[in-house]
Short mmCIF file of C-alpha atoms in Angstrom, two decimals:
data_model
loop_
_atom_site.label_atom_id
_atom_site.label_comp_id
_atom_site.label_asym_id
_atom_site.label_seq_id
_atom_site.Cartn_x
_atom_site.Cartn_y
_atom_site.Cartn_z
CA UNK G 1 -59.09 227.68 -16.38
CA UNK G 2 -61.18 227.64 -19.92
CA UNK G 3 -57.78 227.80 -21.67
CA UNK G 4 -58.88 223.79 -22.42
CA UNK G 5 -61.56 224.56 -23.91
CA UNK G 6 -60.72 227.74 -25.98
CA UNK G 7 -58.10 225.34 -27.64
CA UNK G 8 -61.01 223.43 -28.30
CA UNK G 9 -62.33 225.34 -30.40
CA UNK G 10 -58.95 226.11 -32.26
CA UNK G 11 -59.48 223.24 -35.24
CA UNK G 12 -55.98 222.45 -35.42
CA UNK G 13 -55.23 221.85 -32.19
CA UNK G 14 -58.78 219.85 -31.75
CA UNK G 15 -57.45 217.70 -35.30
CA UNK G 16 -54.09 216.66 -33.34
CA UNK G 17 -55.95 216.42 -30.13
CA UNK G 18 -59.08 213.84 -31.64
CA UNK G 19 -56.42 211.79 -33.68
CA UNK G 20 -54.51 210.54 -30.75
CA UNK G 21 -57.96 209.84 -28.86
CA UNK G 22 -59.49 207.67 -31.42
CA UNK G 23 -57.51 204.52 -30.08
CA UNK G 24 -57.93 205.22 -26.59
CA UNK G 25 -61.49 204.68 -27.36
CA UNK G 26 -61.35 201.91 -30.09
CA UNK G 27 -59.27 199.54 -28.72
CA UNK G 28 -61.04 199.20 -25.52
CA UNK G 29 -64.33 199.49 -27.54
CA UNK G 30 -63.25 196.30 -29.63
CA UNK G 31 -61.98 194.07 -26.39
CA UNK G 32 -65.36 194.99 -24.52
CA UNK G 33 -67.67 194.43 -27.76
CA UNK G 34 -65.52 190.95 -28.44
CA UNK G 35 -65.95 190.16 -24.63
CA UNK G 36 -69.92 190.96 -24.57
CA UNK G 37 -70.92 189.51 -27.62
CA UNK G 38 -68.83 186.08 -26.68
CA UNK G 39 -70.39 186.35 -22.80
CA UNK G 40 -73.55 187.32 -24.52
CA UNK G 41 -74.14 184.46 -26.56
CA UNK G 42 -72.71 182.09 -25.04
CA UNK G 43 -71.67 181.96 -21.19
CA UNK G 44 -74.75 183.94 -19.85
CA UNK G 45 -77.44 181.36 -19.37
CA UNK G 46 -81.19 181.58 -21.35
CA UNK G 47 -83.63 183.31 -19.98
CA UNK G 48 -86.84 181.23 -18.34
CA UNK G 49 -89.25 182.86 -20.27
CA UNK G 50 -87.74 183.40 -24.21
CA UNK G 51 -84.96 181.05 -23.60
CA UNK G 52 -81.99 181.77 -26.64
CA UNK G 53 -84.26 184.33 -27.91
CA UNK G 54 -83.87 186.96 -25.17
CA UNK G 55 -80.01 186.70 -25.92
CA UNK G 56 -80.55 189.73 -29.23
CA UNK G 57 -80.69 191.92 -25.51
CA UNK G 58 -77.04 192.18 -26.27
CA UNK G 59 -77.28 193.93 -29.40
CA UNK G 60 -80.83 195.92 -28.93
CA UNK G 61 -80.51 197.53 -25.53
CA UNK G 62 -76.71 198.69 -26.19
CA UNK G 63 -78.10 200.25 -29.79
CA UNK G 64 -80.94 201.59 -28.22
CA UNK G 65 -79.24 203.38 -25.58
CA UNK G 66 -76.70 205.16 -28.13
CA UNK G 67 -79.48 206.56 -30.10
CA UNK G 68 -80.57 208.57 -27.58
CA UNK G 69 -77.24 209.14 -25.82
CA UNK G 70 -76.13 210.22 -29.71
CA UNK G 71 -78.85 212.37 -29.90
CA UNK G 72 -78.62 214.02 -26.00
CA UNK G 73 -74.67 214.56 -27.43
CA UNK G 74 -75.66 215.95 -30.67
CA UNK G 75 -78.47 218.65 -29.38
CA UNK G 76 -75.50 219.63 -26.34
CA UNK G 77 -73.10 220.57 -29.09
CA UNK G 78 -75.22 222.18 -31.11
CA UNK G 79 -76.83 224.67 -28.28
CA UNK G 80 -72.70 225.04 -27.48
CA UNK G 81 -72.32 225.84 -31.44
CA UNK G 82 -75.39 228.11 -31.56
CA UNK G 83 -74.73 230.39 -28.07
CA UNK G 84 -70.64 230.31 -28.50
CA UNK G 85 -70.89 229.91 -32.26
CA UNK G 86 -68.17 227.65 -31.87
CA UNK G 87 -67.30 226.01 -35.11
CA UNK G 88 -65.77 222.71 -33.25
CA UNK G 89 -69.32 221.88 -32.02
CA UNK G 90 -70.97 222.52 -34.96
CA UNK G 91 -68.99 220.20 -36.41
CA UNK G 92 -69.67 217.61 -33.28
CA UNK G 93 -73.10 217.85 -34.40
CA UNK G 94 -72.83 216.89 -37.70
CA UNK G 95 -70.13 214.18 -36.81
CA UNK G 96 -72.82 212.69 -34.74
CA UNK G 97 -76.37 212.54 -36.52
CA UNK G 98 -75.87 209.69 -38.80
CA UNK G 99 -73.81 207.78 -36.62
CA UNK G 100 -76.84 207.90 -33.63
CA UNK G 101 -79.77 207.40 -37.15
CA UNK G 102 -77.21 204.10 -37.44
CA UNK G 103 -77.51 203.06 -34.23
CA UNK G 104 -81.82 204.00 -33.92
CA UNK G 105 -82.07 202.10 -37.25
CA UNK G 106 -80.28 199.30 -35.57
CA UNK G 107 -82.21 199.11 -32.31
CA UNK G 108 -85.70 199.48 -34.08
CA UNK G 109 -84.42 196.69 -36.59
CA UNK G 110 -83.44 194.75 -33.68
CA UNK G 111 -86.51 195.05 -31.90
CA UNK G 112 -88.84 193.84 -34.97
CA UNK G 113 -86.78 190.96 -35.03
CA UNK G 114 -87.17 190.16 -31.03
CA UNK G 115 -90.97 191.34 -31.32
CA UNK G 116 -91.49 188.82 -34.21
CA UNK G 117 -91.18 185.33 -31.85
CA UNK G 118 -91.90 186.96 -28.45
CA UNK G 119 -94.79 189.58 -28.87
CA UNK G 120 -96.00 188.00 -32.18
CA UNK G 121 -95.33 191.08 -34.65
CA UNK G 122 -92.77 192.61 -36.41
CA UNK G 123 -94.30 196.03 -35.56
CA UNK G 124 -96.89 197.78 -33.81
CA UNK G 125 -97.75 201.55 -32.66
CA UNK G 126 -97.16 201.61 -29.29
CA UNK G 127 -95.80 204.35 -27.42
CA UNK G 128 -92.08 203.08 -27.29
CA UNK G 129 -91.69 202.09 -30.38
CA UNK G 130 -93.67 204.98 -32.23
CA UNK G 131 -91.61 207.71 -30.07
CA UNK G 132 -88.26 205.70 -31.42
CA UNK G 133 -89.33 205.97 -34.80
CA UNK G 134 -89.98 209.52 -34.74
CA UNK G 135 -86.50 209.71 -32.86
CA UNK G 136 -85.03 208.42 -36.30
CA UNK G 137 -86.91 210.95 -38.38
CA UNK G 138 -85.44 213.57 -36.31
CA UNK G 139 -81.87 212.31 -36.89
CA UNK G 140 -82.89 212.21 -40.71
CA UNK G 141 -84.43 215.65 -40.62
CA UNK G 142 -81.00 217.60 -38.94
CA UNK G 143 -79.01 215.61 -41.40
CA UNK G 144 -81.37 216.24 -44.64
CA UNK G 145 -81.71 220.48 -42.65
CA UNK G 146 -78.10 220.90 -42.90
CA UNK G 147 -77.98 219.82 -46.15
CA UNK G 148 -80.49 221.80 -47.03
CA UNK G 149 -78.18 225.11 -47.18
CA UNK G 150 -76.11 226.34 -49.71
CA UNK G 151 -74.32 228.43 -46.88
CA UNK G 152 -73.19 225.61 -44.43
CA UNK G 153 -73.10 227.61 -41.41
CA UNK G 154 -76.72 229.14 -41.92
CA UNK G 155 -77.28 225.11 -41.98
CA UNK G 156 -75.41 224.81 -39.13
CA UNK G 157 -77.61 226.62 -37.43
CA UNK G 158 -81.05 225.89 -38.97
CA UNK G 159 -79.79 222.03 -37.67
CA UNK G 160 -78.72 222.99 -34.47
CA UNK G 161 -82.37 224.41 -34.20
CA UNK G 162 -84.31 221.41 -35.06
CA UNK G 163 -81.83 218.91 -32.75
CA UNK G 164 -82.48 221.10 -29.52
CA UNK G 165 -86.01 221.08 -30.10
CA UNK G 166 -86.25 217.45 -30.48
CA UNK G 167 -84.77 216.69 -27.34
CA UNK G 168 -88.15 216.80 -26.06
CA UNK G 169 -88.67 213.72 -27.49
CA UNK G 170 -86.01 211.51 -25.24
CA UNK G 171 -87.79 211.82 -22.05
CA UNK G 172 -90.97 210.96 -23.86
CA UNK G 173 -88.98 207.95 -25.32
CA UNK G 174 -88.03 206.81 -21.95
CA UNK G 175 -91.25 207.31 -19.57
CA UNK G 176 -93.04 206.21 -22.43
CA UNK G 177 -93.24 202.62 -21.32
CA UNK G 178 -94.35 204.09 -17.91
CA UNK G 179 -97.03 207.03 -18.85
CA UNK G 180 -99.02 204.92 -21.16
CA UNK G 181 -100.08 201.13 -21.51
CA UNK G 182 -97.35 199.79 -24.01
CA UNK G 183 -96.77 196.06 -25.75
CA UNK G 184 -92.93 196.96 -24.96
CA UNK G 185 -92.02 196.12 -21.57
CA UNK G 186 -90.87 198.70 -18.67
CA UNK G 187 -87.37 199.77 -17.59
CA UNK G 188 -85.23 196.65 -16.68
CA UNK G 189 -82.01 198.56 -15.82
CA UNK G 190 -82.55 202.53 -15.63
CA UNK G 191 -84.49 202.64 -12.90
CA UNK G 192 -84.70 203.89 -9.25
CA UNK G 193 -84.96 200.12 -7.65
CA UNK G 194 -82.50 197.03 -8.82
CA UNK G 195 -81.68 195.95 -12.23
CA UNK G 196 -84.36 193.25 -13.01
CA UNK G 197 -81.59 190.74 -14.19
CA UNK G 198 -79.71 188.50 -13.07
CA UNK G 199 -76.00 189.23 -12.32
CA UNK G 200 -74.74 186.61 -14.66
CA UNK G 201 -76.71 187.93 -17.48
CA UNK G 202 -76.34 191.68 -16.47
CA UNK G 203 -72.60 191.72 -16.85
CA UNK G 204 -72.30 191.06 -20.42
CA UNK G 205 -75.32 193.90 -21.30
CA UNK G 206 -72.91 195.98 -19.16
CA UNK G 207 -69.71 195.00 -21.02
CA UNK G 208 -72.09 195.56 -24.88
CA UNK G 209 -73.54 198.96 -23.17
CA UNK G 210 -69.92 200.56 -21.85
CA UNK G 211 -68.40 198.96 -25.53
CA UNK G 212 -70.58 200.36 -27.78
CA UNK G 213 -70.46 204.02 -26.02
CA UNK G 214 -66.68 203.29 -26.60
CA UNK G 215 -67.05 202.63 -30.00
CA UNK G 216 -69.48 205.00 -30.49
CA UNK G 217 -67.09 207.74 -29.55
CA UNK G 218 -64.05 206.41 -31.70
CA UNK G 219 -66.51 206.83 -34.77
CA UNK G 220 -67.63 210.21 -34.10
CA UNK G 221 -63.87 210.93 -33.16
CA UNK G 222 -62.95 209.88 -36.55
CA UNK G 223 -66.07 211.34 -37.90
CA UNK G 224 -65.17 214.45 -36.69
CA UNK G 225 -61.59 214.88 -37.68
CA UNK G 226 -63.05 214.00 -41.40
CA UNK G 227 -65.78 217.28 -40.57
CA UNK G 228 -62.84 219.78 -39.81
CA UNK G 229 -60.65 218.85 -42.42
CA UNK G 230 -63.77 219.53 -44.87
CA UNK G 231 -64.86 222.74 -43.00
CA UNK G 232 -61.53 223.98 -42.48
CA UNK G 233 -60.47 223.38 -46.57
CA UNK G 234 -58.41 225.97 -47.85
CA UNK G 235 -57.29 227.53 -44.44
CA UNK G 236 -53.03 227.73 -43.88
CA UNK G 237 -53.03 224.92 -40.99
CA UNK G 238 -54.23 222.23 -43.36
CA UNK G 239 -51.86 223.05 -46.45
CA UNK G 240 -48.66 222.94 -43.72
CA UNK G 241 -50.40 219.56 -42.52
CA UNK G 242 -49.95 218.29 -46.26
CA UNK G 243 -46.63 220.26 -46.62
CA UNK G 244 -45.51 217.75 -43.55
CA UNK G 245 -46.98 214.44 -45.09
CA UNK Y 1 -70.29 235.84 -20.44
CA UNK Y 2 -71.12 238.32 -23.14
CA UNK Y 3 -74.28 239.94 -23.27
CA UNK Y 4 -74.55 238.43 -26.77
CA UNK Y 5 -74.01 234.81 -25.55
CA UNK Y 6 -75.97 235.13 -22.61
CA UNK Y 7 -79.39 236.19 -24.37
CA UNK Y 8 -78.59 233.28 -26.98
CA UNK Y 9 -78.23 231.14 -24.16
CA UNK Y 10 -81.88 232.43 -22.87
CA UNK Y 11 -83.10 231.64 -26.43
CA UNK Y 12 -81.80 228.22 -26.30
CA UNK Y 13 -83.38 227.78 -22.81
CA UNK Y 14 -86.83 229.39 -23.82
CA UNK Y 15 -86.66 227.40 -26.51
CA UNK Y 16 -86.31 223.75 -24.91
CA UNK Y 17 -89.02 225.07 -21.96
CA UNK Y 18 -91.40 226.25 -24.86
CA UNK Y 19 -91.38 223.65 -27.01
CA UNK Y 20 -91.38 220.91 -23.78
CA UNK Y 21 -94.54 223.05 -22.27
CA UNK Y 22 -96.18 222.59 -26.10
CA UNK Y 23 -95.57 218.87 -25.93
CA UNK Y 24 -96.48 218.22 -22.71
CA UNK Y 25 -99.67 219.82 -22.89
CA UNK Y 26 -100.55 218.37 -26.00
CA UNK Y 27 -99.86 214.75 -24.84
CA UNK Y 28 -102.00 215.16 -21.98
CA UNK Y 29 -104.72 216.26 -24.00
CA UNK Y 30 -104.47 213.56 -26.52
CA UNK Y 31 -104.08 211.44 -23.33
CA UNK Y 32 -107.26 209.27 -24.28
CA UNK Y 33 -107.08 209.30 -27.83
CA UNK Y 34 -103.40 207.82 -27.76
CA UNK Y 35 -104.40 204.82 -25.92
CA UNK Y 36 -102.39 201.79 -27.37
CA UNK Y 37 -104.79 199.08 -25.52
CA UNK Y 38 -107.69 199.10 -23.01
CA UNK Y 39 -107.98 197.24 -19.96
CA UNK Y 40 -111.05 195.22 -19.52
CA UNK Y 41 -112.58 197.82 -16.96
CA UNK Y 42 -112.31 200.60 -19.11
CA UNK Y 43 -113.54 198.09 -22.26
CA UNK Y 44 -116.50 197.42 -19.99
CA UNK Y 45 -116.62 201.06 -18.59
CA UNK Y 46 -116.78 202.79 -22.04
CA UNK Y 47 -119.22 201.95 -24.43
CA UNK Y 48 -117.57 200.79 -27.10
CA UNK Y 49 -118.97 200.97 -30.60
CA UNK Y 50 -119.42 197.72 -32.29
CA UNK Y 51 -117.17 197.43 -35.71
CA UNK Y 52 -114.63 199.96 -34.45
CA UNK Y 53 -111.12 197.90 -34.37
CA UNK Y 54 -109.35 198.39 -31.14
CA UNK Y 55 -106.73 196.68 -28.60
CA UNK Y 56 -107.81 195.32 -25.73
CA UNK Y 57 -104.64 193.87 -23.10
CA UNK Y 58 -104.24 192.61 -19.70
CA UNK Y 59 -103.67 188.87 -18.47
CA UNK Y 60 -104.78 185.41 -19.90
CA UNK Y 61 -107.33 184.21 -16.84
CA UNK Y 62 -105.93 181.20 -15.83
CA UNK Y 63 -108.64 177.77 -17.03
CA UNK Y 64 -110.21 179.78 -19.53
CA UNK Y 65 -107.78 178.70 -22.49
CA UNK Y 66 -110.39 176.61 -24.73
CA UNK Y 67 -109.24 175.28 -28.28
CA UNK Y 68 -111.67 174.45 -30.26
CA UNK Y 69 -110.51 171.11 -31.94
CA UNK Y 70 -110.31 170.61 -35.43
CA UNK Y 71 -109.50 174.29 -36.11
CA UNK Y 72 -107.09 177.04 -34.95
CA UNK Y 73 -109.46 178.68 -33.13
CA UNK Y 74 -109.05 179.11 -29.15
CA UNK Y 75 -111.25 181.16 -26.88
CA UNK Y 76 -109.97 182.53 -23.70
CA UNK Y 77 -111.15 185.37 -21.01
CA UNK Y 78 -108.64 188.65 -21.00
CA UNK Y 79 -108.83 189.72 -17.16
CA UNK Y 80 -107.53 192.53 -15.15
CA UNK Y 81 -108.86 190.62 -11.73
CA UNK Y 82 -111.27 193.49 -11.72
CA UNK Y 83 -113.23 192.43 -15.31
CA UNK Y 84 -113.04 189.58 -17.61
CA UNK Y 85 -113.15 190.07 -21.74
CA UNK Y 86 -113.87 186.71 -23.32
CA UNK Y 87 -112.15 186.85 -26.26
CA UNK Y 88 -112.39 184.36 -29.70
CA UNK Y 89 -109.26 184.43 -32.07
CA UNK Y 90 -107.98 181.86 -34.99
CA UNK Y 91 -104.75 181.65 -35.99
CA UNK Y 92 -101.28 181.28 -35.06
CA UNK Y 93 -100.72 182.39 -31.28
CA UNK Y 94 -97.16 183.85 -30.48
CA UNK Y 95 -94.88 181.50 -28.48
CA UNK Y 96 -95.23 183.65 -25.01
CA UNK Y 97 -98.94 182.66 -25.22
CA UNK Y 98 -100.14 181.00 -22.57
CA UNK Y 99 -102.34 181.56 -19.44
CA UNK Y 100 -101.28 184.35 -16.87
CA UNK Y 101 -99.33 185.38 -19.31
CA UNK Y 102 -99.95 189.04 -20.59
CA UNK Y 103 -101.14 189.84 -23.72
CA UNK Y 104 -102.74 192.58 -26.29
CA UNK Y 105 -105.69 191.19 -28.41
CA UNK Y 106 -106.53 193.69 -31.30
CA UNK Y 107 -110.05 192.94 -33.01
CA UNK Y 108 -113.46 194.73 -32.28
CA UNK Y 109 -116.54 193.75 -30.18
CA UNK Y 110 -118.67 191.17 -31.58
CA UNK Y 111 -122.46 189.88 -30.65
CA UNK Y 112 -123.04 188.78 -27.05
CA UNK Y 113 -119.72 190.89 -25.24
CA UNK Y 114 -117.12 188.17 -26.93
CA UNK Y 115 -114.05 190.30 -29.01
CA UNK Y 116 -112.99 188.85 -31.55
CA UNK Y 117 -109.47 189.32 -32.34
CA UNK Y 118 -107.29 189.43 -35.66
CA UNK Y 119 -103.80 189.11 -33.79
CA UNK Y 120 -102.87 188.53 -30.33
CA UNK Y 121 -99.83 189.65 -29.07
CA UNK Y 122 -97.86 188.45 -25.97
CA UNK Y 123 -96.33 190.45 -23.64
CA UNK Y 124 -93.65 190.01 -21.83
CA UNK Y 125 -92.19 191.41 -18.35
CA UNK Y 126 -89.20 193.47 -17.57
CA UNK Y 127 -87.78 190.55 -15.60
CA UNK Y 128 -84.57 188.23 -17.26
CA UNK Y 129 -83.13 185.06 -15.07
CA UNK Y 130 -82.15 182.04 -15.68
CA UNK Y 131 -84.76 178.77 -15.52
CA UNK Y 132 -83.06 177.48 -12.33
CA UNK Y 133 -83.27 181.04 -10.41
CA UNK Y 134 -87.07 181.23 -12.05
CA UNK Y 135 -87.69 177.68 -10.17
CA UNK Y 136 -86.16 178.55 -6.95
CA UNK Y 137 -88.21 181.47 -6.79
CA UNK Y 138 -91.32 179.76 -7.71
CA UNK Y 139 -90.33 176.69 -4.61
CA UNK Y 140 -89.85 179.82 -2.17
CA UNK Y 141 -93.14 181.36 -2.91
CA UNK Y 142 -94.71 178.03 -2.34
CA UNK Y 143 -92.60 177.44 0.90
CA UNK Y 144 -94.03 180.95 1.73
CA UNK Y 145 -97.54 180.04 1.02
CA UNK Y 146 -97.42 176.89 2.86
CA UNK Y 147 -95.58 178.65 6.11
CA UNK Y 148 -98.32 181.04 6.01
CA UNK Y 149 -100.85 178.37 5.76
CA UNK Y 150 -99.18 176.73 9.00
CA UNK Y 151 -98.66 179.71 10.94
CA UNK Y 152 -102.67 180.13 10.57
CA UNK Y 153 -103.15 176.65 11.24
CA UNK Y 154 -101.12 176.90 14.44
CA UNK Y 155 -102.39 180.20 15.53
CA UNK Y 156 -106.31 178.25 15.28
CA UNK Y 157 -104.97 175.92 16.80
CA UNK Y 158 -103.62 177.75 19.98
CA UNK Y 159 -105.88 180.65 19.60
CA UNK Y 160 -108.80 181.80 22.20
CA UNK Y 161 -111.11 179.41 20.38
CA UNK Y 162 -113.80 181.38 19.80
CA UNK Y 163 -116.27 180.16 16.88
CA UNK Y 164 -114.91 182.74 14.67
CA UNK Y 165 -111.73 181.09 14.12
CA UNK Y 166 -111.48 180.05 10.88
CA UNK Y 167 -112.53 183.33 9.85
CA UNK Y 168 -108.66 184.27 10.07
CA UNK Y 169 -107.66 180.96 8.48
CA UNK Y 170 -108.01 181.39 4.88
CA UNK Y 171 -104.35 182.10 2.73
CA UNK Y 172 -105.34 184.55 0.68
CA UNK Y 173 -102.29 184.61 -2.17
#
């Protein structure tokens, strides 16, 4: 029954395996990012408050979401690297970091540029946005931790470390608009009663969200396959796998 | 599971449960110190100490909007129906400005109660639609208000009489 996942962890079977995934996630990624973006900015109507201006939703929430689904991935794989010592997830880790500090940097960038007309400034210290901010650090510290080690899997593990304890931080990221008095605005969509949105806007944030966690994965896929090639350099697999080419 | 893997996992575990326990203990007793804004019950509640800059939010009291003319400076009361915060501000005011409309004033207390701000900010709701669905909405509450209003009217009307009747007439919205 685990046979699936041992293989996993075998990095030439997992190299094979990722390379025919990546365009089972890209291509759909790329129709559903085309088909948001298009429905985005131009079928779904403006909103009665911010008119046009509400439409950089389609970029910010999507972003926003993968930074902390990219993190939540990342700290997973690394407690599965550090209790199995699996080298796969280790390497899932590292594929992810600066792919989710990307995405972070894009939905805090995004959000100065919405907060500008709406709220009135490009940035303040609210709860939201200071627990996003410190959810980019964290991205930069694993990266700049693993780095850090002349022996990459004590880095490895120092990383893996540092990313579990930081999940703390998601929760407080999301209830943060809810514990304390914020400028940012509650939960529109993630939470227990009905999306706050209108259907004819809400389908094309659904389209961006389900596109970018598409894409998202097609990067890390590719990401990844780049990761074992460099961890595994030197080992027989990858010299046949040149022999071949 | 190996015995190895197993007590990892427990580290991992302990770990997560530690370092939440730490962090939720230590928000809650920052809890007042990591205030982003006051409302204006606490602003009246506390004593606040004049020259200290701090945010004060809630909603733009509807009539209270005054521009001065010849100047870019407005005066307006911040209210959380419960306490009102006049507040005196020049500048630019964000777009979402206007009144009912929420918004974050940061500044410090000034002579007399008034706050004088150095940048308002307007919040916005959780709530997207389009104008048309924003306007039907608004025409329903009224049709709501006005039922109401009849219902009341008719239930006077028919009612035992008595000289307390328009006690129960009022619409409260």
């Amino acid at each position: 029954m685990w046979i699936w996942f041992h293989k996993l962890g075998s990095p030439p079977h997992f190299y094979r395996t990722a390379g025919r995934l990546v365009p089972w996630f890209g291509i759909p990624a790329l129709l559903l990012l085309v088909a948001g973006t298009v429905g985005g900015l131009a079928i779904a109507p403006p909103d009665y408050q911010q008119g046009d201006g509400f439409r950089i939703i389609y970029v910010h929430v999507p972003s926003a979401y993968i930074s902390m689904f990219g993190y939540v991935a990342m700290a997973v794989a690394a407690a599965v690297g550090l209790i199995w010592r699996m080298k796969v997830a280790f390497a899932f880790a590292a594929a992810c970091a600066p792919v989710g500090a990307a995405f972070t940097f894009l939905a805090l960038a995004t959000g100065s540029i919405w907060g500008k007309p709406m709220w009135g400034v490009w940035w303040d210290w609210d709860g939201r946005m200071t627990s996003v901010l410190v959810l980019f650090f964290l991205y930069v510290g694993v990266m700049a931790l693993r780095s850090a080690f002349d022996d990459a899997s004590k880095g490895d593990r120092a990383a893996a470390l540092l990313a579990i304890v930081g999940v703390v931080n998601i929760p407080i990221i999301k209830f943060s608009v809810d514990w304390w008095n914020t400028l940012h605005q509650p939960a529109t969509i993630a939470k227990l009663s009905a999306p706050s949105i209108t259907m004819d806007m809400l389908v094309w944030l659904l389209a961006m969200v389900v596109g970018y966690t598409l894409f998202f994965a097609a990067v890390v896929t590719m990401r990844l396959r780049g990761e074992v090639l460099l961890r595994e350099r030197g080992a027989r697999w990858i010299r046949e796998l040149n022999a071949h080419a | 599971m190996t015995p190895t893997r197993k007590r990892r996992l427990m580290l991992v575990a302990g770990l997560v449960a530690g370092v939440g326990l730490a962090t939720t203990l230590a928000l809650r007793a920052f809890q007042e110190n990591m205030l982003y804004f006051y409302s204006p019950t606490e602003f009246v509640e506390i004593d606040v100490p004049a020259e200290r800059t701090l945010r004060i939010g809630g909603l733009v009291a509807d009539g209270s909007v005054q521009r001065e003319s010849g100047s870019m400076t407005v005066e307006f009361l911040v209210t959380d129906h419960a306490y009102s915060v006049p507040v005196r501000y020049t500048g630019v005011l964000p777009d979402l400005f206007r009144e009912g409309q929420g918004v974050v004033a940061r500044g410090r207390l000034g002579e007399g109660g008034l706050f004088l701000a150095d940048n308002i900010m307007a919040k916005h709701d959780e709530n997207y639609m389009p104008p048309e669905v924003a306007q039907a909405l608004e025409a329903g509450k009224m049709r709501a208000i006005e039922r109401a209003a009849e219902q009341a009217e008719a239930a006077r009307a028919t009612g035992n009489g008595s000289a307390g009747g328009y006690y129960g007439g009022g619409y409260q919205p």
